[in-house]
Coordinates of C-alpha atoms and ligand atoms in Angstrom, one line a residue:
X1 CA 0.0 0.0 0.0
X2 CA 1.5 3.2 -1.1
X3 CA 1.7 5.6 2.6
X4 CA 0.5 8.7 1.6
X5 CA -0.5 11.9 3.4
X6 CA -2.8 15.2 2.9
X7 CA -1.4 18.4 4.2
X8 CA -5.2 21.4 3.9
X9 CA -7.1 18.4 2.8
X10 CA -10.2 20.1 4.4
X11 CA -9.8 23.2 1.3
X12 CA -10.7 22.5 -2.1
X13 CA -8.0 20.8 -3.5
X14 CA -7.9 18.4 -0.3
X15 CA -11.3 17.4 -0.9
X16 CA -10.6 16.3 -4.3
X17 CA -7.8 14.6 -3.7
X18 CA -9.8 12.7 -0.8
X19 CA -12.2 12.2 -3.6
X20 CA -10.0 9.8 -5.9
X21 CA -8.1 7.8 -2.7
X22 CA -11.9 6.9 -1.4
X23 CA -12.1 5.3 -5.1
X24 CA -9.1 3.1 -4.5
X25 CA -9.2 2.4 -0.5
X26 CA -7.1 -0.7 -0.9
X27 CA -4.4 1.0 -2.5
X28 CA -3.6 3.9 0.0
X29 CA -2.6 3.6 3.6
X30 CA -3.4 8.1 5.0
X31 CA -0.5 8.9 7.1
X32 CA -1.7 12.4 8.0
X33 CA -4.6 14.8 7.2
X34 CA -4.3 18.3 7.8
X35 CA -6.9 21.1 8.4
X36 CA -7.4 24.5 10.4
X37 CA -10.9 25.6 11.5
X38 CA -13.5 22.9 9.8
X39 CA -12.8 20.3 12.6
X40 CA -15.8 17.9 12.0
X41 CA -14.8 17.5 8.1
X42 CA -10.9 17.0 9.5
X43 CA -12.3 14.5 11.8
X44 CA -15.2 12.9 9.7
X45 CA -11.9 12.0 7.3
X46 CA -9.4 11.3 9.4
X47 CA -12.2 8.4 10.5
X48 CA -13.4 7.2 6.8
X49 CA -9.6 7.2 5.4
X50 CA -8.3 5.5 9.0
X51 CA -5.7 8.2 8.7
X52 CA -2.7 7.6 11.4
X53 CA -2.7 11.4 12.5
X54 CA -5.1 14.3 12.0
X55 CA -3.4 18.1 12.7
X56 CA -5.3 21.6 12.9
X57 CA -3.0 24.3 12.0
X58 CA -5.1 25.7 15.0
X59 CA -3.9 25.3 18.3
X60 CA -7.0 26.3 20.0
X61 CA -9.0 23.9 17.8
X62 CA -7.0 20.5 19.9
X63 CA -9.9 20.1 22.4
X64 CA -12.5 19.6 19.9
X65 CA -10.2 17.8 17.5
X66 CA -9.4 15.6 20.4
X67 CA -13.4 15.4 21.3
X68 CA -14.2 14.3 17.7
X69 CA -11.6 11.5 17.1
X70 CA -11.9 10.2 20.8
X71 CA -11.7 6.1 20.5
X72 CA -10.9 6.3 17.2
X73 CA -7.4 5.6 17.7
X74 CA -6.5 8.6 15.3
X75 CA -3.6 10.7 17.1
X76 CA -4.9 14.4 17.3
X77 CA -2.2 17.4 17.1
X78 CA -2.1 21.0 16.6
X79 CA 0.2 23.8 15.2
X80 CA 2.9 24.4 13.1
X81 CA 5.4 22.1 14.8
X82 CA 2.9 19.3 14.3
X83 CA 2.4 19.9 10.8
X84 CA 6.4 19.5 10.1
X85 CA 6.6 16.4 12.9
X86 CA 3.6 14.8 10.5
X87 CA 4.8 15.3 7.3
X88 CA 7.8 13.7 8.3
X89 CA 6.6 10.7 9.0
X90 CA 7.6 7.8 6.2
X91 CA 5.2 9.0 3.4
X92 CA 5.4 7.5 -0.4
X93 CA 3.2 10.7 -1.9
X94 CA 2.0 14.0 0.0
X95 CA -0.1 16.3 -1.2
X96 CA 0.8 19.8 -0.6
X97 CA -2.3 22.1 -0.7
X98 CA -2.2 24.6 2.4
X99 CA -3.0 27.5 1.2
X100 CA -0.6 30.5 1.4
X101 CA 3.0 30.4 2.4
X102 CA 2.3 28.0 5.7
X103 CA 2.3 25.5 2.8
X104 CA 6.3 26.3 2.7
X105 CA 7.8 24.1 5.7
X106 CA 5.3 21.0 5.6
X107 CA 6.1 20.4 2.1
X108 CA 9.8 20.9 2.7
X109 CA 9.6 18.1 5.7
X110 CA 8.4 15.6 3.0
X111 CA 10.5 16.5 0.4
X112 CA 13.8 15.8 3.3
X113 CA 12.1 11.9 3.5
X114 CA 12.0 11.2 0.0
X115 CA 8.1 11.8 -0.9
X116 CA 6.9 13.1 -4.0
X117 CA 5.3 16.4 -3.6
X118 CA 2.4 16.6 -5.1
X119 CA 2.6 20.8 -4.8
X120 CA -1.0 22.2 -5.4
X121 CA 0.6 25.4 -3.1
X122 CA 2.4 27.5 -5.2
X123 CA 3.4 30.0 -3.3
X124 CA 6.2 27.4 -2.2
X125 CA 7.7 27.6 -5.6
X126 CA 7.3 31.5 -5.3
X127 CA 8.2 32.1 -2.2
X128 CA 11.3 29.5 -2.5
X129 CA 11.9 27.3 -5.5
X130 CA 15.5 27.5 -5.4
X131 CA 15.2 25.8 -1.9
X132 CA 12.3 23.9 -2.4
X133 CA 13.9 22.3 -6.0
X134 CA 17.6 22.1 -4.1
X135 CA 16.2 20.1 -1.3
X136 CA 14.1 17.5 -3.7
X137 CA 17.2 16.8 -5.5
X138 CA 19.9 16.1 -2.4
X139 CA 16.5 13.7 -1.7
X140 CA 16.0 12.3 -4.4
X141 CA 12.3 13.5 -3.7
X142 CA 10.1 14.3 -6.6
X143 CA 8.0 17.3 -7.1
X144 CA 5.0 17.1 -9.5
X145 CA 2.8 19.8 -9.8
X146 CA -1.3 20.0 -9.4
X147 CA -1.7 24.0 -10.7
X148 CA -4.0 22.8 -13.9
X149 CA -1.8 25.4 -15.8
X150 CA 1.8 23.5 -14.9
X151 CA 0.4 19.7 -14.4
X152 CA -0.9 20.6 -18.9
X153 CA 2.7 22.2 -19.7
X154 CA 4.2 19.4 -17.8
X155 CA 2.2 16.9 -19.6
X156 CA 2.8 18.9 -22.5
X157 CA 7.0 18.3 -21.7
X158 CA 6.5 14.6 -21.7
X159 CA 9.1 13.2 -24.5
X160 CA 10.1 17.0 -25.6
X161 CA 13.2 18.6 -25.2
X162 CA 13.3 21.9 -22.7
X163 CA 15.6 23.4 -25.1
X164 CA 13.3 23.0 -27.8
X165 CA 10.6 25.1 -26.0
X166 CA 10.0 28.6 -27.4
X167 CA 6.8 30.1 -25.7
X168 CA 4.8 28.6 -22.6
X169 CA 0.9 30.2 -22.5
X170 CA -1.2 29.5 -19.7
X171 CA -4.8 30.4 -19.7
X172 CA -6.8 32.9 -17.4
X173 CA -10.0 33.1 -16.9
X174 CA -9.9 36.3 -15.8
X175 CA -12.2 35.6 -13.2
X176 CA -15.0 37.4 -11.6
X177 CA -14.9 40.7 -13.3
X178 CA -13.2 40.0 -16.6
X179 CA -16.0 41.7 -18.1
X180 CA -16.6 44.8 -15.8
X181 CA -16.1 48.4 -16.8
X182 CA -12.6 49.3 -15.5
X183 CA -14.6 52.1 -13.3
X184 CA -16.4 49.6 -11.0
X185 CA -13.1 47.9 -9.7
X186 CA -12.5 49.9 -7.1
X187 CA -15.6 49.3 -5.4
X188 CA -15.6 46.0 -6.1
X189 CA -16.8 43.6 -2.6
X190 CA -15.2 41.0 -1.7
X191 CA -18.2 38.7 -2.0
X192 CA -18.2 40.1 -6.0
X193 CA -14.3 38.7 -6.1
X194 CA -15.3 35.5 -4.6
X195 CA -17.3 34.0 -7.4
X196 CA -15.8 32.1 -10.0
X197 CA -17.6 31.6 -13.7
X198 CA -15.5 28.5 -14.2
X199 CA -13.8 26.8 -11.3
X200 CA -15.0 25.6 -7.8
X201 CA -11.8 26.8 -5.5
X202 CA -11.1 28.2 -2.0
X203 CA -11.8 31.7 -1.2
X204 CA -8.5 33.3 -1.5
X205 CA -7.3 31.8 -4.6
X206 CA -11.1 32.6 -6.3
X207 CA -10.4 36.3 -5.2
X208 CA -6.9 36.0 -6.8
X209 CA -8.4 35.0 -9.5
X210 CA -10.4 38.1 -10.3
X211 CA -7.4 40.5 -9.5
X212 CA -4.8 37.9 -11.8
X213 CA -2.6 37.5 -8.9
X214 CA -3.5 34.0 -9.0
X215 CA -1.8 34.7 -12.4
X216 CA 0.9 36.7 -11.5
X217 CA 1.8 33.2 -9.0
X218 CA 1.5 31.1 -11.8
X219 CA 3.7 32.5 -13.9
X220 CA 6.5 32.9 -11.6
X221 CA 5.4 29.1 -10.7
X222 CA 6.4 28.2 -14.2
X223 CA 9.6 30.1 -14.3
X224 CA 10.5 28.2 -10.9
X225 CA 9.3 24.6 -12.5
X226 CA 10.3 24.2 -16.0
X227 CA 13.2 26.9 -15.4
X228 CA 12.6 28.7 -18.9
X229 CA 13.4 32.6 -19.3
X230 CA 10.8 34.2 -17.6
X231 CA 10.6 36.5 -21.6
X232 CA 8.9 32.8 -22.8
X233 CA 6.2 32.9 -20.2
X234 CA 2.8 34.1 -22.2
X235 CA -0.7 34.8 -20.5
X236 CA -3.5 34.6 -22.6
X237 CA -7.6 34.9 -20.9
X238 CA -9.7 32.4 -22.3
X239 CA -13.0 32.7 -20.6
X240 CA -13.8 29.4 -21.0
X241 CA -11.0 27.8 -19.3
X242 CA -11.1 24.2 -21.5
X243 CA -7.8 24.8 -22.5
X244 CA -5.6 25.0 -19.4
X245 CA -2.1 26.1 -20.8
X246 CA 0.0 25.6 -24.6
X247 CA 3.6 25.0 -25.4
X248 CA 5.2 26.1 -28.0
X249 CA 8.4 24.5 -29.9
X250 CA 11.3 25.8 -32.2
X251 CA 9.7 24.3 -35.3
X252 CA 5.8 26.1 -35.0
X253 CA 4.2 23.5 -33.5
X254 CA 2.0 24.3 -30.4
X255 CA 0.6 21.8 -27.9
X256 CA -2.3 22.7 -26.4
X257 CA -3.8 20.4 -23.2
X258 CA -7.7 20.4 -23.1
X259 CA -10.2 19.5 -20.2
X260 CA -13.0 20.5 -18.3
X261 CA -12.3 22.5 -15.4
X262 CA -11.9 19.7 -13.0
X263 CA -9.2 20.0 -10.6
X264 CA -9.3 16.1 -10.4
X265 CA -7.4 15.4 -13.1
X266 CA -4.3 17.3 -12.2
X267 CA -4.3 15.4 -8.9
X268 CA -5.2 12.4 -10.3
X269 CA -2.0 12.7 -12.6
X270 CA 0.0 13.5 -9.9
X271 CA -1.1 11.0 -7.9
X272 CA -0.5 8.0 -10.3
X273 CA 2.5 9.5 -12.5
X274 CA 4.5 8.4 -14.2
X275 CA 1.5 6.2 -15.2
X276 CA -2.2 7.5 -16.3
X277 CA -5.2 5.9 -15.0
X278 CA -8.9 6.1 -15.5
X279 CA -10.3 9.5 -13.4
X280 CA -13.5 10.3 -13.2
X281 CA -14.0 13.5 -15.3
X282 CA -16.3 14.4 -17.8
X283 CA -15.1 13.9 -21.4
X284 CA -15.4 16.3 -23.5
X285 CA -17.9 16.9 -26.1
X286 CA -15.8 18.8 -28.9
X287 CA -18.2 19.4 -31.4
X288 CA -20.9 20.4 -28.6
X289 CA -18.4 23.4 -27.3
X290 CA -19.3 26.4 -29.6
X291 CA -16.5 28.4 -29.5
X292 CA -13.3 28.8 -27.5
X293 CA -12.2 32.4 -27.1
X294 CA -9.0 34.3 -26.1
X295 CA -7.3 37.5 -25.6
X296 CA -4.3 39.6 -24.5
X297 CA -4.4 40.5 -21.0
X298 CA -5.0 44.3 -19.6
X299 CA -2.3 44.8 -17.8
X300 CA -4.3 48.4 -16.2
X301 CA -6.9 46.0 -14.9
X302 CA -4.6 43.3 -13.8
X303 CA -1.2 44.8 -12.5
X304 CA -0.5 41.9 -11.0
X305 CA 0.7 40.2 -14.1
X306 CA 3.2 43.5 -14.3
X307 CA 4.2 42.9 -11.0
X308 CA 5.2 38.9 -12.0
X309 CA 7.6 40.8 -14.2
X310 CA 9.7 43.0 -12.2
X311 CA 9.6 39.4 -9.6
X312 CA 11.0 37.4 -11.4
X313 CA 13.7 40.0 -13.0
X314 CA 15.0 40.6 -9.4
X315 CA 14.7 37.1 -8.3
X316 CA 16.3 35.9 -5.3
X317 CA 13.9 36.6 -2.2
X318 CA 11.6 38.9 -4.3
X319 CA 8.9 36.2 -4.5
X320 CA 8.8 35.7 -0.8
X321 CA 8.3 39.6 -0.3
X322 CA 5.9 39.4 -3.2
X323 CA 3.0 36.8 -2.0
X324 CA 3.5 37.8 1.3
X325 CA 2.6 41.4 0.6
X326 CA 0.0 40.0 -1.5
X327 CA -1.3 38.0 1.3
X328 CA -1.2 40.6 3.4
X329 CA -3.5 42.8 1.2
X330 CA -5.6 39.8 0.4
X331 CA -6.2 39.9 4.2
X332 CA -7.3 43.5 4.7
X333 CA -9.2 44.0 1.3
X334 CA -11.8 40.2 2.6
X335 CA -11.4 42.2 6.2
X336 CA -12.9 45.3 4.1
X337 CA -10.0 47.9 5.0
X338 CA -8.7 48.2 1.5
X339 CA -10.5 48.2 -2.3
X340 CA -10.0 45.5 -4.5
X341 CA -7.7 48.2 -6.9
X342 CA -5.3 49.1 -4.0
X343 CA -4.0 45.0 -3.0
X344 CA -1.7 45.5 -6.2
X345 CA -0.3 49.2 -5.2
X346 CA 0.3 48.1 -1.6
X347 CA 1.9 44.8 -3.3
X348 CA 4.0 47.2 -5.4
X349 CA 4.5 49.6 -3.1
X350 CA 6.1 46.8 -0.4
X351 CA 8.4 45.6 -3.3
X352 CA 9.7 48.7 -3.6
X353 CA 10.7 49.4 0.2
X354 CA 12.0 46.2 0.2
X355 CA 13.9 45.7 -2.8
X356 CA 17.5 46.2 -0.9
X357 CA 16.3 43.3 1.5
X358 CA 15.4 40.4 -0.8
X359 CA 18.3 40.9 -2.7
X360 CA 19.6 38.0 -0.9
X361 CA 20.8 35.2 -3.7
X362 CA 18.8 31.7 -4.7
X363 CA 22.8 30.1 -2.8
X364 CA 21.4 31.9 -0.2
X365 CA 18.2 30.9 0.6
X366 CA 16.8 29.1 3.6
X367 CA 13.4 28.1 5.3
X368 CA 14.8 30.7 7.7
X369 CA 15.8 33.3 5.4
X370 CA 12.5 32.8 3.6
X371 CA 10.3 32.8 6.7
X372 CA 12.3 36.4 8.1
X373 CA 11.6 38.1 4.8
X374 CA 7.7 37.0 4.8
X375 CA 7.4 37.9 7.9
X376 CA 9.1 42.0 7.4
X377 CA 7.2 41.8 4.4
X378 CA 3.8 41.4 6.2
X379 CA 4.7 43.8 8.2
X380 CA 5.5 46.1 5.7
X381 CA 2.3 45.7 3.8
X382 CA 0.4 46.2 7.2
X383 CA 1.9 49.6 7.8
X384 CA 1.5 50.8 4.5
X385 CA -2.0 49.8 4.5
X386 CA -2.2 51.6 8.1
X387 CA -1.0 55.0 6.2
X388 CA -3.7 54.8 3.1
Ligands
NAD1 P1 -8.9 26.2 0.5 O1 -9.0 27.6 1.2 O2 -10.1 25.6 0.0 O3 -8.2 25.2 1.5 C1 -7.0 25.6 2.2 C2 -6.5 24.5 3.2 O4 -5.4 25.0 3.9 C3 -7.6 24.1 4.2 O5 -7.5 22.7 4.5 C4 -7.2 24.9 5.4 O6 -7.7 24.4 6.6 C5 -5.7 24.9 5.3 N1 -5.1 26.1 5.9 C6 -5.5 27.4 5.8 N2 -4.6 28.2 6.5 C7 -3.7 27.4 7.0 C8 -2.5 27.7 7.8 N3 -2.2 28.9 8.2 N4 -1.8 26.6 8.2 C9 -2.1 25.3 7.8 N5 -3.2 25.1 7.1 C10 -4.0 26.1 6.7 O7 -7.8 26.4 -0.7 P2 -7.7 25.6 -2.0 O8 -8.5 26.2 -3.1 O9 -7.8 24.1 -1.8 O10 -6.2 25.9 -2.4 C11 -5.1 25.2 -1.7 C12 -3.8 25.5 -2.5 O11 -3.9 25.0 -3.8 C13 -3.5 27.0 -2.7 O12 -2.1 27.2 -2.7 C14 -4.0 27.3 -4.1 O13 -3.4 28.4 -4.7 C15 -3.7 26.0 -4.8 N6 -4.6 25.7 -5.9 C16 -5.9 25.5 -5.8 C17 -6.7 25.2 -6.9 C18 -8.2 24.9 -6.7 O14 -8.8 24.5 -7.7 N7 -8.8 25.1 -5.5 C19 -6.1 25.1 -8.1 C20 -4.8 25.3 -8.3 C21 -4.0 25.5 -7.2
MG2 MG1 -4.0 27.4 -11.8

């Protein structure tokens, strides 16, 4: 039985996930499940997958997490320390899908005892791929992405040569207000941002989403992962978000990968590479799609994809300063302290104060040196955000 573990399997992406091992019970043995406030779908889990362990990022959430798996024989933990502790336990495959930076160390912890990673959270590649990609190879660990973007490039990859690569486009929705007059942005709610047209996601990423730093992520994702020059890396909007990313190659051709938007199938891939398998996701129905559409971004509604830019042509620490700012801003605009416009200017604006700071090089980069910079950079955003 292959050991494998579920670090935010109560988000989105966990439930999925949780979704295809139930389909094969005899073939998985759950090492850990991890979740932070929804404690009876953490527990309700941990019980239908016999998990060994079940960890809320909460501390204060251990009583009832204890209450709810009592005579189970399920361990119950809390906190950060717990979350590194679990996901170093023996583990064949984990499935990285915190969401946010707190994704960072967990996924780190597997890496260091030879799982794949499965890395649905990419802000560890943003925050730290140089450590994250340095630390899977002294491991021999294997990371495999679950983005839908970077699992179609990746699939895309199979059999080709890197070098032979000329242009990587991944698709945007464009999310919730794609089609809004540019005038209505800044008083956009954040219950507006939180709808999706196309995909079924967690909060923060949906709102993402509608502002492209989702996007912006991504793209610095697939600079980290396929370690082309960031001048390759195309986005395009495609409303309908069937084709999930295209690469192109030094003799014309371009590969495009196709699917419904069903996060299942990226984690389904990642789950049984280097083999496919049957997954259960609709097949498509060519001839009954009317028409696939696409455009060049507007980079005066979506900064954020200008801000991916000036990222990744600093490098180093940048990308750590960059989604924690974001996260930061993501934070106060849900809390309602800031409009939906102003999370990229305080995003900029913290890049800018910081740029002497994360100057620090890829040689130099550790979970510490990561983790110091996110946290100045939060802090950063939070006073700029006190002076709007
Ligand atoms: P979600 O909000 O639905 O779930 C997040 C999970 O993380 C939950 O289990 C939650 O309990 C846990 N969590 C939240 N804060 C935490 C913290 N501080 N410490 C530990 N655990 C914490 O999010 P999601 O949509 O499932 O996304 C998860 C990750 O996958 C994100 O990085 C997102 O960008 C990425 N992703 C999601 C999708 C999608 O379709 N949902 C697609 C591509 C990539
Ligand atoms: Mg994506």
């Amino acid at each position: 039985m292959r050991r494998v573990s579920i670090f935010g399997s109560t988000g989105s992406i966990g439930q999925n996930t949780i979704d295809l091992i139930k389909r094969a019970p005899n073939e998985y043995q759950v090492v850990a499940l991890s979740g932070a406030q929804n404690i009876a779908r953490l527990a309700r889990d941990a019980k239908d997958l016999r998990a060994e362990v079940a960890i809320t990022a909460d501390p204060t959430r251990l009583g009832d997490l204890r209450a709810a798996l009592a005579g189970s024989g399920i361990e119950a933990c809390a906190g950060a320390q717990a979350l590194d502790d679990a996901a170093s336990r023996p583990t064949d495959w984990v499935m990285s899908a915190i969401v946010g930076a707190a994704g960072l160390a967990p996924g780190l912890k597997a890496l260091e005892q030879g799982a794949s990673l499965a890395l649905a959270n990419k802000e560890s590649m943003v925050c730290a791929g140089a450590l994250v990609k340095a630390t899977a190879q002294k491991h021999s660990a294997r990371i495999l992405p679950v983005d839908s973007e970077h699992s179609a490039v990746f699939q895309a990859l199979i059999g080709e040569d890197i070098k032979a690569v000329e242009r990587i486009i991944i698709t945007a929705s464009g999310g919730a207000f794609r089609d809004w007059p540019m005038e209505k942005l800044a008083s956009a709610t954040p219950a507006q941002a939180a709808t999706h047209p196309n995909w079924d996601m967690g909060q923060r990423i949906t709102i993402d989403s509608a502002s492209m730093f989702n996007k912006a992520l991504e793209v610095i994702e697939t600079r980290e992962f396929f370690e082309v020059d960031p001048a390759i890396i195309e986005v395009l909007v495609h409303p309908q978000s069937m084709i999930h990313a295209l690469v192109g190659f030094n003799d014309g051709a371009l590969m495009a990968h196709v699917g419904p938007p069903d996060m299942r199938h990226a984690i389904g891939f990642a789950l049984h590479w280097p083999e496919r398998r049957k997954l259960p996701v609709e097949r498509l129905d060519l001839a009954a799609l009317s028409h696939l559409t696409f455009r060049d971004p507007d980079e005066t509604r979506w900064p954020a994809l200008r801000l991916a830019r000036a990222v990744m042509a600093e490098g180093g620490h940048t990308g750590a300063v960059f989604n924690a700012a974001k996260e930061r801003a993501l934070d106060h605009f849900i809390a309602g302290r800031i409009g939906f416009m102003q999370m990229a200017e305080v995003v900029e604006e913290a890049l800018t104060q910081l740029s002497a700071k994360s100057s620090l090089t890829n040689a130099e980069m550790t979970l510490d040196s990561v983790l110091a910079i996110d946290h100045l950079a939060r802090n950063t955003a939070d006073a700029i955000i006190a002076k709007l």
